[in-house]
Tab-separated table of C-alpha atoms in Angstrom:
chain	number	residue	atom	x	y	z
A	16	MET	CA	-0.167	-25.910	22.113
A	17	LYS	CA	-2.471	-27.740	23.828
A	18	LYS	CA	-4.090	-31.501	22.035
A	19	PRO	CA	-7.269	-29.957	22.088
A	20	LEU	CA	-6.879	-26.510	21.271
A	21	ARG	CA	-4.364	-28.008	18.328
A	22	MET	CA	-7.398	-30.614	17.056
A	23	ILE	CA	-9.478	-27.706	17.057
A	24	LEU	CA	-7.724	-25.576	14.578
A	25	CYS	CA	-7.100	-28.095	12.386
A	26	PHE	CA	-10.742	-28.480	11.577
A	27	ALA	CA	-11.477	-24.608	11.290
A	28	LEU	CA	-8.611	-25.050	9.375
A	29	ALA	CA	-9.804	-27.544	6.683
A	30	ALA	CA	-13.049	-26.039	6.429
A	31	ALA	CA	-11.270	-22.934	5.831
A	32	LEU	CA	-9.118	-24.494	2.714
A	33	ALA	CA	-12.508	-26.686	1.615
A	34	LEU	CA	-15.229	-24.253	1.755
A	35	PRO	CA	-16.188	-23.481	-2.073
A	36	LEU	CA	-16.327	-20.035	-3.052
A	37	SER	CA	-19.114	-18.314	-2.146
A	38	ALA	CA	-21.112	-15.886	-3.842
A	39	PRO	CA	-18.974	-12.129	-3.771
A	40	PRO	CA	-20.002	-9.729	-1.897
A	41	ALA	CA	-21.033	-6.732	-3.677
A	42	ALA	CA	-18.474	-4.466	-4.582
A	43	ALA	CA	-18.617	-1.069	-5.112
A	44	ALA	CA	-22.030	0.045	-6.796
A	45	ALA	CA	-22.793	0.646	-10.440
A	46	LYS	CA	-22.027	4.056	-11.618
A	47	PRO	CA	-25.533	5.852	-11.012
A	48	ALA	CA	-26.876	7.164	-14.469
A	49	GLY	CA	-25.679	11.018	-14.653
A	50	ALA	CA	-22.961	11.043	-11.608
A	51	VAL	CA	-19.618	11.589	-12.287
A	52	GLY	CA	-17.213	9.566	-10.438
A	53	PHE	CA	-17.893	9.158	-6.419
A	54	THR	CA	-20.573	10.895	-4.150
A	55	ALA	CA	-21.090	11.192	-0.686
A	56	ASP	CA	-23.004	8.072	-0.907
A	57	ASP	CA	-19.998	5.786	-1.187
A	58	TYR	CA	-18.429	6.891	1.894
A	59	LEU	CA	-17.107	3.943	3.318
A	60	THR	CA	-17.224	3.050	7.134
A	61	VAL	CA	-17.035	-0.324	9.334
A	62	ASN	CA	-20.026	-2.158	10.389
A	63	ASN	CA	-18.758	-4.865	12.568
A	64	ARG	CA	-16.661	-7.301	10.147
A	65	GLU	CA	-17.887	-5.049	6.783
A	66	LEU	CA	-17.276	-2.548	4.787
A	67	VAL	CA	-20.185	-0.455	3.980
A	68	ASN	CA	-21.289	2.666	1.836
A	69	ARG	CA	-23.836	5.269	3.420
A	70	ARG	CA	-26.507	3.350	1.037
A	71	GLY	CA	-26.114	0.088	3.499
A	72	GLU	CA	-23.968	-1.799	0.500
A	73	LYS	CA	-21.651	-3.855	1.558
A	74	VAL	CA	-18.151	-3.609	-0.076
A	75	LYS	CA	-15.340	-5.835	-0.494
A	76	LEU	CA	-11.812	-4.009	-1.937
A	77	LYS	CA	-10.338	-6.099	-4.453
A	78	GLY	CA	-7.219	-3.699	-5.914
A	79	ALA	CA	-3.366	-3.408	-6.787
A	80	ASN	CA	-1.091	-1.421	-4.959
A	81	LEU	CA	0.510	1.437	-6.796
A	82	GLY	CA	4.019	0.092	-6.117
A	83	ALA	CA	7.322	1.845	-7.368
A	84	TRP	CA	5.603	5.254	-8.146
A	85	LEU	CA	5.904	7.195	-5.286
A	86	ILE	CA	8.488	5.492	-3.173
A	87	MET	CA	11.032	3.279	-5.479
A	88	GLU	CA	12.754	-0.325	-4.781
A	89	ASP	CA	15.113	-1.296	-6.531
A	90	TRP	CA	14.307	-4.761	-8.387
A	91	LEU	CA	11.218	-2.949	-9.175
A	92	CYS	CA	12.198	0.233	-10.723
A	93	PRO	CA	14.325	1.362	-13.930
A	94	TYR	CA	17.361	2.753	-11.808
A	95	GLU	CA	20.774	0.797	-10.859
A	96	GLU	CA	24.239	2.355	-8.798
A	97	VAL	CA	22.332	2.829	-5.891
A	98	GLY	CA	20.203	0.213	-3.521
A	99	ASP	CA	18.000	2.419	-1.613
A	100	ASN	CA	15.429	5.079	-2.839
A	101	TYR	CA	16.730	7.492	-0.110
A	102	GLU	CA	20.220	7.247	-1.760
A	103	LEU	CA	18.968	7.431	-5.038
A	104	LEU	CA	17.401	10.684	-4.167
A	105	GLU	CA	20.497	12.270	-2.071
A	106	THR	CA	22.972	11.315	-5.130
A	107	LEU	CA	20.645	13.232	-7.116
A	108	ILE	CA	20.740	15.993	-5.329
A	109	ALA	CA	24.529	15.733	-4.287
A	110	ARG	CA	25.090	15.525	-8.922
A	111	PHE	CA	22.601	18.463	-9.274
A	112	GLY	CA	21.266	20.540	-6.637
A	113	VAL	CA	18.212	19.796	-4.753
A	114	GLN	CA	15.533	21.741	-7.320
A	115	LYS	CA	17.343	19.734	-10.350
A	116	ALA	CA	17.040	16.200	-8.408
A	117	TYR	CA	13.359	16.496	-8.403
A	118	GLU	CA	12.773	18.059	-11.689
A	119	LEU	CA	14.725	14.236	-12.408
A	120	MET	CA	11.958	12.419	-9.221
A	121	ASN	CA	8.894	14.817	-10.845
A	122	THR	CA	10.056	12.868	-14.253
A	123	TYR	CA	9.454	9.755	-13.383
A	124	GLU	CA	6.789	10.119	-11.173
A	125	ASP	CA	4.862	12.002	-14.565
A	126	ASN	CA	5.533	9.403	-16.431
A	127	PHE	CA	5.457	6.175	-14.622
A	128	ILE	CA	1.372	6.336	-13.454
A	129	THR	CA	-0.532	8.139	-16.153
A	130	ALA	CA	-4.251	7.502	-16.327
A	131	TYR	CA	-3.963	5.591	-18.907
A	132	ASP	CA	-2.998	3.068	-16.476
A	133	LEU	CA	-5.883	3.831	-14.149
A	134	ASP	CA	-8.085	3.409	-17.546
A	135	GLN	CA	-6.209	-0.485	-17.403
A	136	ILE	CA	-6.700	-0.855	-13.510
A	137	ALA	CA	-10.661	0.362	-14.585
A	138	ALA	CA	-11.135	-2.065	-17.003
A	139	MET	CA	-9.529	-4.767	-15.571
A	140	GLY	CA	-12.551	-4.571	-13.034
A	141	PHE	CA	-11.378	-3.983	-9.639
A	142	ASN	CA	-12.770	-0.925	-7.206
A	143	CYS	CA	-9.573	0.023	-5.340
A	144	VAL	CA	-5.913	1.079	-5.545
A	145	ARG	CA	-3.545	1.018	-2.164
A	146	VAL	CA	-0.471	4.213	-3.172
A	147	PRO	CA	2.637	4.156	-1.216
A	148	PHE	CA	3.999	6.912	-0.745
A	149	TRP	CA	7.305	8.027	1.527
A	150	TYR	CA	7.756	11.330	3.713
A	151	ARG	CA	10.452	12.878	0.842
A	152	ASN	CA	7.143	13.027	-1.423
A	153	PHE	CA	6.660	16.176	1.074
A	154	TYR	CA	9.871	16.789	2.560
A	155	TYR	CA	12.880	18.445	1.199
A	156	ASP	CA	15.200	16.767	3.810
A	157	ASP	CA	15.009	15.465	7.124
A	158	ASN	CA	14.212	18.279	8.539
A	159	GLY	CA	11.499	19.414	7.853
A	160	SER	CA	10.997	21.446	5.037
A	161	LYS	CA	8.022	21.444	2.982
A	162	ILE	CA	7.614	20.827	-0.813
A	163	LEU	CA	5.697	24.087	-1.911
A	164	ASP	CA	3.246	24.475	-5.033
A	165	SER	CA	3.436	27.613	-7.609
A	166	ASN	CA	1.332	29.108	-4.839
A	167	GLY	CA	3.048	28.557	-1.800
A	168	ASP	CA	1.003	25.886	-0.408
A	169	TRP	CA	2.413	22.473	0.594
A	170	ASP	CA	2.690	20.415	-1.975
A	171	PHE	CA	0.067	17.416	-2.833
A	172	SER	CA	-0.545	17.469	-5.812
A	173	ARG	CA	0.597	14.275	-6.841
A	174	LEU	CA	-1.737	12.589	-4.010
A	175	ASP	CA	-4.886	15.257	-5.373
A	176	TRP	CA	-4.120	13.400	-8.682
A	177	VAL	CA	-4.452	10.220	-8.024
A	178	VAL	CA	-7.532	10.491	-6.344
A	179	ARG	CA	-9.219	12.416	-8.455
A	180	GLU	CA	-8.476	10.552	-10.984
A	181	CYS	CA	-9.432	6.897	-9.326
A	182	SER	CA	-12.704	8.875	-7.956
A	183	ALA	CA	-14.100	9.797	-11.599
A	184	ARG	CA	-13.182	6.107	-12.881
A	185	ARG	CA	-14.986	4.987	-9.342
A	186	ILE	CA	-11.708	3.294	-7.531
A	187	TYR	CA	-11.358	3.534	-4.295
A	188	VAL	CA	-8.169	5.038	-2.803
A	189	ILE	CA	-5.613	3.803	0.560
A	190	LEU	CA	-2.895	6.550	0.429
A	191	ASP	CA	-0.342	4.272	2.036
A	192	MET	CA	2.718	6.226	3.814
A	193	HIS	CA	5.288	3.831	2.501
A	194	GLY	CA	8.483	5.289	4.464
A	195	ALA	CA	7.645	7.428	7.300
A	196	PRO	CA	10.494	10.002	8.743
A	197	GLY	CA	13.174	8.528	10.577
A	198	PHE	CA	11.491	5.568	8.553
A	199	GLN	CA	9.223	2.478	10.454
A	200	SER	CA	11.981	-0.669	9.142
A	201	ASP	CA	14.698	-1.884	8.815
A	202	ALA	CA	13.315	-3.321	5.012
A	203	PRO	CA	14.639	-0.435	2.500
A	204	HIS	CA	11.507	-0.605	0.894
A	205	SER	CA	10.572	1.925	3.448
A	206	GLY	CA	12.943	4.452	1.428
A	207	LYS	CA	16.021	3.516	3.366
A	208	ALA	CA	17.984	0.362	4.201
A	209	ASP	CA	19.195	-0.042	8.074
A	210	SER	CA	17.348	2.616	9.821
A	211	ASN	CA	14.755	2.863	12.096
A	212	GLY	CA	14.668	6.059	13.812
A	213	LEU	CA	11.175	6.064	14.157
A	214	PHE	CA	11.100	4.399	17.504
A	215	ALA	CA	13.975	6.578	18.442
A	216	LYS	CA	13.937	6.727	22.197
A	217	THR	CA	15.833	10.312	21.455
A	218	PRO	CA	15.722	13.937	20.602
A	219	GLN	CA	15.572	13.000	17.092
A	220	GLY	CA	13.033	9.966	17.337
A	221	GLU	CA	10.728	12.553	18.559
A	222	ARG	CA	11.031	14.741	15.811
A	223	TYR	CA	10.647	11.976	13.884
A	224	ARG	CA	7.537	11.058	15.387
A	225	GLU	CA	6.198	14.601	15.343
A	226	LEU	CA	7.196	15.162	11.016
A	227	THR	CA	4.389	11.758	10.728
A	228	ASP	CA	2.172	13.681	13.121
A	229	GLU	CA	2.533	17.077	10.803
A	230	LEU	CA	2.234	15.147	7.192
A	231	TRP	CA	-0.652	12.860	8.564
A	232	THR	CA	-2.285	15.932	10.419
A	233	ALA	CA	-1.897	17.547	7.053
A	234	ILE	CA	-3.283	14.451	4.731
A	235	ALA	CA	-6.383	13.690	6.888
A	236	ALA	CA	-7.288	17.514	6.709
A	237	ARG	CA	-6.956	17.887	3.184
A	238	PHE	CA	-9.346	14.675	2.135
A	239	ARG	CA	-11.914	14.860	4.999
A	240	GLY	CA	-15.122	13.726	4.092
A	241	ASN	CA	-13.788	12.775	0.434
A	242	PRO	CA	-15.481	9.730	-0.761
A	243	ALA	CA	-12.901	8.656	-3.234
A	244	VAL	CA	-10.466	7.796	-0.400
A	245	ALA	CA	-11.214	4.200	1.438
A	246	MET	CA	-9.016	4.707	4.389
A	247	TYR	CA	-5.681	5.488	5.007
A	248	ASP	CA	-2.786	2.808	6.139
A	249	LEU	CA	-0.345	4.663	8.670
A	250	LEU	CA	2.093	2.697	8.568
A	251	ASN	CA	3.700	0.119	5.543
A	252	GLU	CA	4.896	-3.275	7.405
A	253	PRO	CA	6.428	-1.318	10.939
A	254	CYS	CA	9.148	-3.446	12.751
A	255	CYS	CA	9.730	-5.333	8.901
A	256	ASP	CA	13.249	-7.187	9.131
A	257	MET	CA	14.424	-5.367	12.625
A	258	PRO	CA	16.065	-7.894	14.824
A	259	VAL	CA	13.074	-7.927	17.640
A	260	THR	CA	10.912	-10.149	19.059
A	261	GLU	CA	7.389	-10.783	19.026
A	262	LEU	CA	6.772	-9.149	22.158
A	263	GLN	CA	8.648	-6.052	21.405
A	264	ARG	CA	7.375	-5.735	17.944
A	265	ARG	CA	3.475	-5.332	19.775
A	266	ILE	CA	5.085	-3.277	22.023
A	267	TYR	CA	6.741	-0.904	19.059
A	268	ASN	CA	3.215	-0.906	17.484
A	269	GLU	CA	1.070	-0.623	19.594
A	270	GLY	CA	2.499	2.633	20.546
A	271	ILE	CA	3.154	4.873	17.379
A	272	TYR	CA	-0.353	3.662	16.322
A	273	LYS	CA	-1.937	4.611	19.044
A	274	ARG	CA	0.177	8.255	18.846
A	275	LEU	CA	-0.956	8.747	15.107
A	276	TYR	CA	-4.684	7.322	15.923
A	277	LYS	CA	-5.155	10.276	17.994
A	278	THR	CA	-3.022	12.295	15.475
A	279	VAL	CA	-4.940	10.984	12.094
A	280	ARG	CA	-8.645	11.647	14.441
A	281	ALA	CA	-7.853	14.885	15.389
A	282	ALA	CA	-8.017	15.648	11.546
A	283	ASP	CA	-10.582	13.160	10.568
A	284	GLU	CA	-12.810	11.368	12.542
A	285	ASP	CA	-14.666	10.002	9.961
A	286	HIS	CA	-12.234	8.110	7.176
A	287	ILE	CA	-11.570	4.291	7.648
A	288	ILE	CA	-8.541	3.756	9.024
A	289	THR	CA	-6.325	0.787	8.951
A	290	LEU	CA	-3.006	-0.478	10.896
A	291	GLU	CA	-0.930	-2.780	9.809
A	292	CYS	CA	0.450	-6.196	11.907
A	293	ILE	CA	1.543	-7.623	9.055
A	294	TRP	CA	3.954	-10.967	9.757
A	295	THR	CA	1.720	-12.318	12.714
A	296	PRO	CA	-1.981	-11.347	13.709
A	297	LEU	CA	-0.197	-11.003	17.399
A	298	ALA	CA	1.845	-8.019	16.446
A	299	LEU	CA	-1.605	-5.403	16.902
A	300	PRO	CA	-3.516	-5.661	20.179
A	301	GLN	CA	-7.272	-6.641	19.958
A	302	VAL	CA	-9.273	-3.414	18.730
A	303	ARG	CA	-11.592	-2.489	22.103
A	304	THR	CA	-8.151	-2.813	23.760
A	305	HIS	CA	-8.465	1.000	22.990
A	306	ASN	CA	-11.750	2.346	21.624
A	307	TRP	CA	-10.100	2.539	18.645
A	308	GLN	CA	-13.363	2.962	15.623
A	309	ASN	CA	-14.127	2.461	12.160
A	310	VAL	CA	-10.782	0.838	11.806
A	311	VAL	CA	-9.428	-2.112	9.087
A	312	TYR	CA	-6.726	-4.082	10.261
A	313	GLN	CA	-3.965	-5.529	7.867
A	314	VAL	CA	-1.996	-8.247	7.156
A	315	HIS	CA	0.380	-8.746	4.489
A	316	PHE	CA	2.231	-12.253	3.747
A	317	TYR	CA	4.391	-14.309	1.287
A	318	ASN	CA	4.534	-18.134	2.457
A	319	ASN	CA	5.026	-21.225	1.006
A	320	SER	CA	2.647	-23.042	1.059
A	321	ASP	CA	-1.506	-22.760	0.874
A	322	PHE	CA	-1.555	-24.167	3.909
A	323	ILE	CA	0.422	-22.131	5.798
A	324	PHE	CA	-1.220	-18.964	3.684
A	325	ALA	CA	-4.779	-20.405	4.699
A	326	ALA	CA	-4.005	-21.143	8.555
A	327	PHE	CA	-2.212	-17.832	8.728
A	328	LEU	CA	-5.765	-16.081	7.956
A	329	LEU	CA	-7.540	-18.119	10.055
A	330	LEU	CA	-5.138	-17.429	13.165
A	331	THR	CA	-5.641	-13.726	12.201
A	332	ARG	CA	-9.428	-14.145	12.030
A	333	LEU	CA	-9.609	-16.208	14.777
A	334	TYR	CA	-7.367	-13.380	17.132
A	335	HIS	CA	-8.839	-10.435	15.421
A	336	PRO	CA	-12.790	-11.589	15.361
A	337	GLY	CA	-14.850	-8.357	15.414
A	338	ILE	CA	-13.334	-6.056	12.326
A	339	PRO	CA	-13.215	-5.819	8.871
A	340	LEU	CA	-9.420	-7.691	7.659
A	341	MET	CA	-7.712	-6.520	4.581
A	342	MET	CA	-4.371	-8.388	2.674
A	343	GLY	CA	-2.844	-5.354	1.926
A	344	GLU	CA	-0.070	-7.206	-0.279
A	345	PHE	CA	0.810	-10.824	-0.779
A	346	TYR	CA	2.118	-13.223	-3.357
A	347	PRO	CA	2.552	-17.112	-3.712
A	348	LEU	CA	5.816	-18.653	-2.913
A	349	GLY	CA	6.959	-21.678	-3.167
A	350	ARG	CA	3.737	-24.445	-3.110
A	351	THR	CA	1.208	-21.412	-2.865
A	352	THR	CA	-1.171	-21.040	-5.344
A	353	TRP	CA	-3.034	-17.662	-6.274
A	354	LYS	CA	-6.135	-19.834	-6.294
A	355	GLY	CA	-5.615	-21.104	-3.032
A	356	CYS	CA	-4.469	-17.526	-1.778
A	357	PHE	CA	-7.972	-15.872	-3.092
A	358	ARG	CA	-10.093	-19.136	-2.649
A	359	THR	CA	-8.893	-18.908	1.236
A	360	MET	CA	-9.346	-14.817	1.195
A	361	GLU	CA	-12.944	-15.252	0.060
A	362	ASN	CA	-14.099	-17.361	2.344
A	363	LEU	CA	-12.611	-15.648	5.715
A	364	GLY	CA	-13.908	-12.467	3.950
A	365	PHE	CA	-11.057	-10.794	3.807
A	366	SER	CA	-10.860	-7.884	0.715
A	367	TRP	CA	-7.214	-7.729	-1.007
A	368	MET	CA	-4.620	-5.822	-2.554
A	369	LEU	CA	-2.143	-7.344	-5.665
A	370	TRP	CA	1.265	-6.406	-5.597
A	371	THR	CA	2.231	-5.206	-7.677
A	372	TYR	CA	0.362	-2.993	-10.798
A	373	LYS	CA	3.487	-2.628	-12.738
A	374	GLY	CA	7.241	-3.581	-12.452
A	375	ALA	CA	10.691	-3.295	-14.276
A	376	GLY	CA	13.141	-6.213	-13.881
A	377	HIS	CA	14.683	-8.900	-15.601
A	378	LEU	CA	12.190	-11.399	-16.792
A	379	MET	CA	9.397	-8.736	-15.855
A	380	TRP	CA	7.804	-9.068	-18.807
A	381	GLU	CA	6.554	-12.624	-17.858
A	382	SER	CA	6.449	-12.468	-14.306
A	383	ASP	CA	3.365	-12.098	-12.457
A	384	TRP	CA	4.909	-10.221	-9.474
A	385	CYS	CA	3.117	-7.642	-11.509
A	386	LEU	CA	0.477	-7.049	-14.001
A	387	LYS	CA	2.267	-4.918	-16.922
A	388	GLY	CA	6.234	-5.640	-16.701
A	389	SER	CA	8.653	-3.885	-18.819
A	390	LYS	CA	10.014	-5.252	-21.991
A	391	ASP	CA	12.935	-6.737	-22.442
A	392	GLY	CA	15.368	-4.257	-23.330
A	393	PHE	CA	14.348	-1.718	-20.631
A	394	GLU	CA	16.833	0.836	-19.758
A	395	ARG	CA	17.491	1.925	-15.971
A	396	ALA	CA	18.928	5.148	-15.095
A	397	LYS	CA	22.551	4.931	-13.740
A	398	ILE	CA	21.834	7.404	-11.164
A	399	LYS	CA	25.989	8.021	-10.116
A	400	THR	CA	27.462	8.646	-13.740
A	401	ASP	CA	24.856	9.393	-16.872
A	402	PRO	CA	24.293	13.097	-17.375
A	403	PHE	CA	20.770	14.925	-15.979
A	404	ALA	CA	19.949	14.645	-19.756
A	405	GLU	CA	20.310	10.799	-19.725
A	406	ILE	CA	18.200	9.822	-16.482
A	407	ALA	CA	15.418	12.335	-18.115
A	408	ARG	CA	15.239	10.672	-21.262
A	409	LYS	CA	15.384	7.236	-19.436
A	410	TRP	CA	12.883	8.756	-17.295
A	411	GLY	CA	10.270	10.279	-20.198
A	412	ALA	CA	7.744	8.452	-22.360
A	413	TYR	CA	9.471	5.870	-22.756
A	414	LEU	CA	8.428	5.045	-18.906
A	415	ARG	CA	5.189	5.242	-19.653
A	416	THR	CA	2.884	2.079	-19.584
A	417	GLU	CA	1.484	1.692	-22.883
A	418	ASN	CA	5.382	2.479	-24.741
A	419	GLY	CA	7.589	0.712	-22.377
A	420	TYR	CA	5.896	-2.164	-20.837
A	421	THR	CA	3.525	-5.768	-21.661
A	422	ASP	CA	0.763	-7.355	-20.183
A	423	THR	CA	2.654	-10.193	-18.348
A	424	GLY	CA	-0.006	-12.120	-18.448
A	425	HIS	CA	-0.304	-12.168	-14.796
A	426	TYR	CA	-4.587	-10.741	-14.782
A	427	ARG	CA	-5.637	-13.406	-17.272
A	428	ASN	CA	-3.986	-16.418	-15.958
A	429	ASN	CA	-4.701	-16.410	-12.117
A	430	VAL	CA	-6.534	-12.872	-11.385
A	431	GLU	CA	-9.255	-12.365	-13.876
A	432	ALA	CA	-11.400	-15.266	-12.097
A	433	PHE	CA	-11.673	-13.972	-8.836
A	434	LEU	CA	-12.425	-10.669	-9.772
A	435	GLY	CA	-16.789	-11.039	-9.800
């Protein structure tokens, strides 16, 4: 970097760090008298660098991820003996058959997040949740065998429930494809480690992309016009952990996002679409390159100092100056502080989503990775050796937040002051 540019960036960064917290932008408007949940006037769209509802009010989203609910990660979820969600599900299918395996998964999902949790989130003052899901919530296998409901229709009841219940509490929902068919990264949080078949230039890779198109088409058509849905999050952290250069990451991202943007817009012209560039703002093109409309760019960052966090966000704002930005996941590692993160996001106008609301693991009961942590002595399901009934018990009522989890203190100590 040439010296003048370096000096300009340093001055701008210092300003981002030094500015006092500005008055918070208007959050979702107060519930009108006699109204039930969101109305058409609460529908969000993009207006330059802001999110606005149809009353013209600016809305800054401040929320939490519902991680570990519809897609599982070993460090956040009560299971052992397998590494990732794909291995977990395939092991259950091999042991108990498809129907019984999904019976166990339904038991888990019925209990991990309930109406009680959404009440807690609303009471804390959050106005949004990001809902990570993966393709196996809707397909039995990698071949596109749809999971059907009792009427013989493709089963989206889990998403229907969370959108409906959040709407009743005036909480917006971001629908996040955390794990696409074929997988979009080598990271296990996509559902399967070391697997990025979504990008493969093979007939099988194209089949994965077709299934991803099919799934997003169905979701977008289902929630078209629904004001509780803030936006569609097309892919979580594409190319994460893949051995690629930043240029290659940009090429992969741009190609798949061009396709999925077109897919969603064919089914839903109006909802916001959010695209993730995760580690650097260079991993996505500027919006005007493709004339993408009603788009929010999203970053995720886990860093080691307030200075690096602020520099990263400032670079993102400078590189993408004309659109709303959102921190979809973050956590202050090393010397980074929660106060520093929140201050920078407020000053640079970012919406944000905590990672995450709830987690099960050793010392989670006092961890600031989550708002609700498993109590000391929690039980993990042994996926390869526990009998069916034992897994069902461990994933039953005790999995509910009010039974087996505790307040970690994270909300009170680090978050509450920044929700005003």
